[in-house]
Amino acid sequence: MSGPIQLVNLALSLVAFGLIAKWYLLPRLSEVRTEEALQPLLLLHSFRHIGLMFLAGGAVQSTLPSAFAQPAAFGDLAASLLAFLALFALRLGWNGALGLVWLFNAVGTLDLVNAVSRGVLHDAASGMGATFWIPSIIVPALLVTHALIFLLLARELRSPAATRPDPA
């Protein structure tokens, strides 16, 4: 029975984070340059290393399928490292920083889709143990912020001059 409960939690959290994004984040993110707007979103994703908890014996039950746990854990670690790299590239003003953000966002989004799919396919909910909060709260927030990042990157593609600082 834990599978359907976890899917309901995921869905309702997705709705709640979507409303937070629409009502509170999008209006503020639209007021700043793309490079600035991306940074707090990337900081949130830098915490994706928490997915390694799927491999921690005391946090999960022994019944958590490794066909879910290993790809989810290492995919989250890769996304975390890419988020850090993209964040530092933005902060340091590197050429190609937005390309790194695109890379991070594509990899991170695919990782979450893969993890959710594997979780459902392998009934991971029954072995989640203390990590149940990751797909119930954190994954929906990450999915919504991935969508926000795609929106910001698309905004940059549409009008790159509008998001650059004025030359002084």
PDB file of C-alpha atoms in Angstrom:
ATOM      1  CA  MET A   1       0.000   0.000   0.000  1.00  0.00           C
ATOM      2  CA  SER A   2       2.949   2.359   0.438  1.00  0.00           C
ATOM      3  CA  GLY A   3       3.371   2.762  -3.352  1.00  0.00           C
ATOM      4  CA  PRO A   4       0.026   4.512  -3.980  1.00  0.00           C
ATOM      5  CA  ILE A   5       0.453   6.652  -0.867  1.00  0.00           C
ATOM      6  CA  GLN A   6       3.878   7.772  -2.014  1.00  0.00           C
ATOM      7  CA  LEU A   7       2.547   8.592  -5.501  1.00  0.00           C
ATOM      8  CA  VAL A   8      -0.224  10.706  -3.957  1.00  0.00           C
ATOM      9  CA  ASN A   9       2.365  12.512  -1.821  1.00  0.00           C
ATOM     10  CA  LEU A  10       4.560  13.086  -4.871  1.00  0.00           C
ATOM     11  CA  ALA A  11       1.622  14.418  -6.920  1.00  0.00           C
ATOM     12  CA  LEU A  12       0.276  16.754  -4.225  1.00  0.00           C
ATOM     13  CA  SER A  13       3.757  18.055  -3.421  1.00  0.00           C
ATOM     14  CA  LEU A  14       4.278  18.664  -7.137  1.00  0.00           C
ATOM     15  CA  VAL A  15       1.103  20.760  -7.220  1.00  0.00           C
ATOM     16  CA  ALA A  16       2.126  22.703  -4.100  1.00  0.00           C
ATOM     17  CA  PHE A  17       5.646  23.436  -5.375  1.00  0.00           C
ATOM     18  CA  GLY A  18       4.184  24.369  -8.757  1.00  0.00           C
ATOM     19  CA  LEU A  19       1.954  26.949  -7.071  1.00  0.00           C
ATOM     20  CA  ILE A  20       4.894  28.299  -5.056  1.00  0.00           C
ATOM     21  CA  ALA A  21       6.850  28.664  -8.295  1.00  0.00           C
ATOM     22  CA  LYS A  22       3.991  30.352 -10.153  1.00  0.00           C
ATOM     23  CA  TRP A  23       2.895  32.716  -7.411  1.00  0.00           C
ATOM     24  CA  TYR A  24       6.172  33.565  -5.687  1.00  0.00           C
ATOM     25  CA  LEU A  25       9.258  32.530  -7.646  1.00  0.00           C
ATOM     26  CA  LEU A  26       8.426  33.361 -11.276  1.00  0.00           C
ATOM     27  CA  PRO A  27       7.505  36.994 -10.557  1.00  0.00           C
ATOM     28  CA  ARG A  28      10.809  37.556  -8.742  1.00  0.00           C
ATOM     29  CA  LEU A  29      12.948  35.567 -11.167  1.00  0.00           C
ATOM     30  CA  SER A  30      11.586  37.624 -14.053  1.00  0.00           C
ATOM     31  CA  GLU A  31      12.993  40.767 -12.438  1.00  0.00           C
ATOM     32  CA  VAL A  32      16.644  39.692 -12.531  1.00  0.00           C
ATOM     33  CA  ARG A  33      19.153  38.647 -15.161  1.00  0.00           C
ATOM     34  CA  THR A  34      19.063  34.999 -16.164  1.00  0.00           C
ATOM     35  CA  GLU A  35      22.511  34.314 -14.697  1.00  0.00           C
ATOM     36  CA  GLU A  36      21.377  35.686 -11.327  1.00  0.00           C
ATOM     37  CA  ALA A  37      18.006  33.926 -11.384  1.00  0.00           C
ATOM     38  CA  LEU A  38      19.635  30.542 -12.051  1.00  0.00           C
ATOM     39  CA  GLN A  39      21.989  30.618  -9.072  1.00  0.00           C
ATOM     40  CA  PRO A  40      19.572  29.921  -6.190  1.00  0.00           C
ATOM     41  CA  LEU A  41      17.944  27.166  -8.245  1.00  0.00           C
ATOM     42  CA  LEU A  42      21.325  25.554  -8.839  1.00  0.00           C
ATOM     43  CA  LEU A  43      22.118  25.854  -5.140  1.00  0.00           C
ATOM     44  CA  LEU A  44      19.010  23.838  -4.348  1.00  0.00           C
ATOM     45  CA  HIS A  45      20.147  21.139  -6.782  1.00  0.00           C
ATOM     46  CA  SER A  46      23.616  21.060  -5.247  1.00  0.00           C
ATOM     47  CA  PHE A  47      21.952  19.155  -2.383  1.00  0.00           C
ATOM     48  CA  ARG A  48      21.057  16.263  -4.671  1.00  0.00           C
ATOM     49  CA  HIS A  49      23.915  14.305  -3.139  1.00  0.00           C
ATOM     50  CA  ILE A  50      21.263  13.431  -0.544  1.00  0.00           C
ATOM     51  CA  GLY A  51      20.177  10.735  -3.003  1.00  0.00           C
ATOM     52  CA  LEU A  52      23.196   8.758  -1.819  1.00  0.00           C
ATOM     53  CA  MET A  53      21.061   7.956   1.223  1.00  0.00           C
ATOM     54  CA  PHE A  54      19.385   5.305  -0.948  1.00  0.00           C
ATOM     55  CA  LEU A  55      22.607   3.346  -0.429  1.00  0.00           C
ATOM     56  CA  ALA A  56      22.803   3.906   3.354  1.00  0.00           C
ATOM     57  CA  GLY A  57      21.860   0.789   5.276  1.00  0.00           C
ATOM     58  CA  GLY A  58      20.376   2.588   8.258  1.00  0.00           C
ATOM     59  CA  ALA A  59      18.226   4.870   6.117  1.00  0.00           C
ATOM     60  CA  VAL A  60      16.597   2.295   3.852  1.00  0.00           C
ATOM     61  CA  GLN A  61      15.252  -1.189   4.334  1.00  0.00           C
ATOM     62  CA  SER A  62      17.149  -4.154   2.960  1.00  0.00           C
ATOM     63  CA  THR A  63      14.238  -4.689   0.555  1.00  0.00           C
ATOM     64  CA  LEU A  64      14.966  -1.495  -1.391  1.00  0.00           C
ATOM     65  CA  PRO A  65      15.739  -2.821  -4.882  1.00  0.00           C
ATOM     66  CA  SER A  66      19.280  -2.100  -6.023  1.00  0.00           C
ATOM     67  CA  ALA A  67      17.881  -1.701  -9.561  1.00  0.00           C
ATOM     68  CA  PHE A  68      16.358   1.514  -8.196  1.00  0.00           C
ATOM     69  CA  ALA A  69      18.782   2.524  -5.439  1.00  0.00           C
ATOM     70  CA  GLN A  70      22.076   2.523  -7.322  1.00  0.00           C
ATOM     71  CA  PRO A  71      20.996   4.461 -10.440  1.00  0.00           C
ATOM     72  CA  ALA A  72      19.016   6.919  -8.294  1.00  0.00           C
ATOM     73  CA  ALA A  73      21.899   7.503  -5.877  1.00  0.00           C
ATOM     74  CA  PHE A  74      24.630   7.894  -8.474  1.00  0.00           C
ATOM     75  CA  GLY A  75      22.399   9.876 -10.829  1.00  0.00           C
ATOM     76  CA  ASP A  76      21.673  12.318  -8.016  1.00  0.00           C
ATOM     77  CA  LEU A  77      25.369  12.562  -7.189  1.00  0.00           C
ATOM     78  CA  ALA A  78      26.175  13.355 -10.830  1.00  0.00           C
ATOM     79  CA  ALA A  79      23.404  15.975 -10.919  1.00  0.00           C
ATOM     80  CA  SER A  80      24.718  17.521  -7.698  1.00  0.00           C
ATOM     81  CA  LEU A  81      28.240  17.798  -9.079  1.00  0.00           C
ATOM     82  CA  LEU A  82      26.961  19.272 -12.358  1.00  0.00           C
ATOM     83  CA  ALA A  83      24.860  21.786 -10.402  1.00  0.00           C
ATOM     84  CA  PHE A  84      27.959  22.878  -8.471  1.00  0.00           C
ATOM     85  CA  LEU A  85      29.983  23.151 -11.672  1.00  0.00           C
ATOM     86  CA  ALA A  86      27.289  25.209 -13.422  1.00  0.00           C
ATOM     87  CA  LEU A  87      26.875  27.412 -10.352  1.00  0.00           C
ATOM     88  CA  PHE A  88      30.590  28.186 -10.105  1.00  0.00           C
ATOM     89  CA  ALA A  89      30.766  28.788 -13.857  1.00  0.00           C
ATOM     90  CA  LEU A  90      27.967  31.354 -13.551  1.00  0.00           C
ATOM     91  CA  ARG A  91      29.491  32.994 -10.478  1.00  0.00           C
ATOM     92  CA  LEU A  92      32.882  33.270 -12.170  1.00  0.00           C
ATOM     93  CA  GLY A  93      31.377  34.546 -15.417  1.00  0.00           C
ATOM     94  CA  TRP A  94      32.818  31.783 -17.576  1.00  0.00           C
ATOM     95  CA  ASN A  95      31.988  31.676 -21.257  1.00  0.00           C
ATOM     96  CA  GLY A  96      29.860  28.630 -21.756  1.00  0.00           C
ATOM     97  CA  ALA A  97      28.345  28.803 -18.265  1.00  0.00           C
ATOM     98  CA  LEU A  98      24.835  28.671 -19.685  1.00  0.00           C
ATOM     99  CA  GLY A  99      25.855  25.608 -21.704  1.00  0.00           C
ATOM    100  CA  LEU A 100      26.783  23.909 -18.433  1.00  0.00           C
ATOM    101  CA  VAL A 101      23.399  24.877 -17.006  1.00  0.00           C
ATOM    102  CA  TRP A 102      21.719  23.295 -20.048  1.00  0.00           C
ATOM    103  CA  LEU A 103      23.808  20.138 -19.530  1.00  0.00           C
ATOM    104  CA  PHE A 104      23.013  19.993 -15.819  1.00  0.00           C
ATOM    105  CA  ASN A 105      19.313  20.571 -16.408  1.00  0.00           C
ATOM    106  CA  ALA A 106      19.009  17.917 -19.101  1.00  0.00           C
ATOM    107  CA  VAL A 107      20.970  15.328 -17.092  1.00  0.00           C
ATOM    108  CA  GLY A 108      19.190  16.209 -13.843  1.00  0.00           C
ATOM    109  CA  THR A 109      15.726  16.054 -15.360  1.00  0.00           C
ATOM    110  CA  LEU A 110      16.411  12.734 -17.093  1.00  0.00           C
ATOM    111  CA  ASP A 111      17.825  11.359 -13.848  1.00  0.00           C
ATOM    112  CA  LEU A 112      14.651  12.228 -11.940  1.00  0.00           C
ATOM    113  CA  VAL A 113      12.406  10.775 -14.643  1.00  0.00           C
ATOM    114  CA  ASN A 114      14.543   7.622 -14.625  1.00  0.00           C
ATOM    115  CA  ALA A 115      14.471   7.373 -10.817  1.00  0.00           C
ATOM    116  CA  VAL A 116      10.712   7.858 -10.556  1.00  0.00           C
ATOM    117  CA  SER A 117      10.143   5.327 -13.355  1.00  0.00           C
ATOM    118  CA  ARG A 118      12.479   2.781 -11.766  1.00  0.00           C
ATOM    119  CA  GLY A 119      10.908   3.425  -8.380  1.00  0.00           C
ATOM    120  CA  VAL A 120       7.448   2.599  -9.682  1.00  0.00           C
ATOM    121  CA  LEU A 121       8.665  -0.318 -11.816  1.00  0.00           C
ATOM    122  CA  HIS A 122      10.607  -1.942  -8.958  1.00  0.00           C
ATOM    123  CA  ASP A 123       8.199  -1.004  -6.127  1.00  0.00           C
ATOM    124  CA  ALA A 124      10.886   1.004  -4.370  1.00  0.00           C
ATOM    125  CA  ALA A 125       8.336   2.582  -2.019  1.00  0.00           C
ATOM    126  CA  SER A 126       8.131  -0.630   0.006  1.00  0.00           C
ATOM    127  CA  GLY A 127      11.833  -0.420   0.897  1.00  0.00           C
ATOM    128  CA  MET A 128      12.329   3.349   1.231  1.00  0.00           C
ATOM    129  CA  GLY A 129      12.425   3.403   5.014  1.00  0.00           C
ATOM    130  CA  ALA A 130      13.516   6.779   6.332  1.00  0.00           C
ATOM    131  CA  THR A 131      14.234   8.069   2.821  1.00  0.00           C
ATOM    132  CA  PHE A 132      10.512   8.250   1.974  1.00  0.00           C
ATOM    133  CA  TRP A 133      10.728  12.055   2.191  1.00  0.00           C
ATOM    134  CA  ILE A 134      13.040  12.235  -0.828  1.00  0.00           C
ATOM    135  CA  PRO A 135      10.400  11.274  -3.432  1.00  0.00           C
ATOM    136  CA  SER A 136       7.571  12.780  -1.372  1.00  0.00           C
ATOM    137  CA  ILE A 137       9.009  16.278  -0.896  1.00  0.00           C
ATOM    138  CA  ILE A 138      12.406  16.784  -2.497  1.00  0.00           C
ATOM    139  CA  VAL A 139      11.760  15.228  -5.932  1.00  0.00           C
ATOM    140  CA  PRO A 140       8.690  17.401  -6.613  1.00  0.00           C
ATOM    141  CA  ALA A 141      10.641  20.532  -5.650  1.00  0.00           C
ATOM    142  CA  LEU A 142      13.469  19.469  -7.940  1.00  0.00           C
ATOM    143  CA  LEU A 143      11.116  18.761 -10.843  1.00  0.00           C
ATOM    144  CA  VAL A 144       9.509  22.186 -10.496  1.00  0.00           C
ATOM    145  CA  THR A 145      12.862  23.944 -10.322  1.00  0.00           C
ATOM    146  CA  HIS A 146      14.058  22.013 -13.382  1.00  0.00           C
ATOM    147  CA  ALA A 147      11.029  23.440 -15.204  1.00  0.00           C
ATOM    148  CA  LEU A 148      11.912  26.931 -13.934  1.00  0.00           C
ATOM    149  CA  ILE A 149      15.482  26.521 -15.160  1.00  0.00           C
ATOM    150  CA  PHE A 150      14.232  25.466 -18.607  1.00  0.00           C
ATOM    151  CA  LEU A 151      11.981  28.553 -18.653  1.00  0.00           C
ATOM    152  CA  LEU A 152      14.896  30.816 -17.736  1.00  0.00           C
ATOM    153  CA  LEU A 153      17.156  29.246 -20.337  1.00  0.00           C
ATOM    154  CA  ALA A 154      14.443  29.619 -22.986  1.00  0.00           C
ATOM    155  CA  ARG A 155      14.064  33.279 -21.968  1.00  0.00           C
ATOM    156  CA  GLU A 156      17.787  33.716 -22.539  1.00  0.00           C
ATOM    157  CA  LEU A 157      17.513  32.163 -26.001  1.00  0.00           C
ATOM    158  CA  ARG A 158      14.637  34.468 -26.944  1.00  0.00           C
ATOM    159  CA  SER A 159      16.262  37.731 -25.869  1.00  0.00           C
ATOM    160  CA  PRO A 160      19.891  37.362 -24.790  1.00  0.00           C
ATOM    161  CA  ALA A 161      20.528  41.124 -24.877  1.00  0.00           C
ATOM    162  CA  ALA A 162      17.737  41.776 -22.385  1.00  0.00           C
ATOM    163  CA  THR A 163      19.374  39.605 -19.737  1.00  0.00           C
ATOM    164  CA  ARG A 164      22.883  41.001 -20.033  1.00  0.00           C
ATOM    165  CA  PRO A 165      24.083  43.835 -17.822  1.00  0.00           C
ATOM    166  CA  ASP A 166      24.129  47.279 -19.347  1.00  0.00           C
ATOM    167  CA  PRO A 167      27.654  48.352 -20.287  1.00  0.00           C
ATOM    168  CA  ALA A 168      28.737  51.136 -17.995  1.00  0.00           C
TER     169      ALA A 168
END
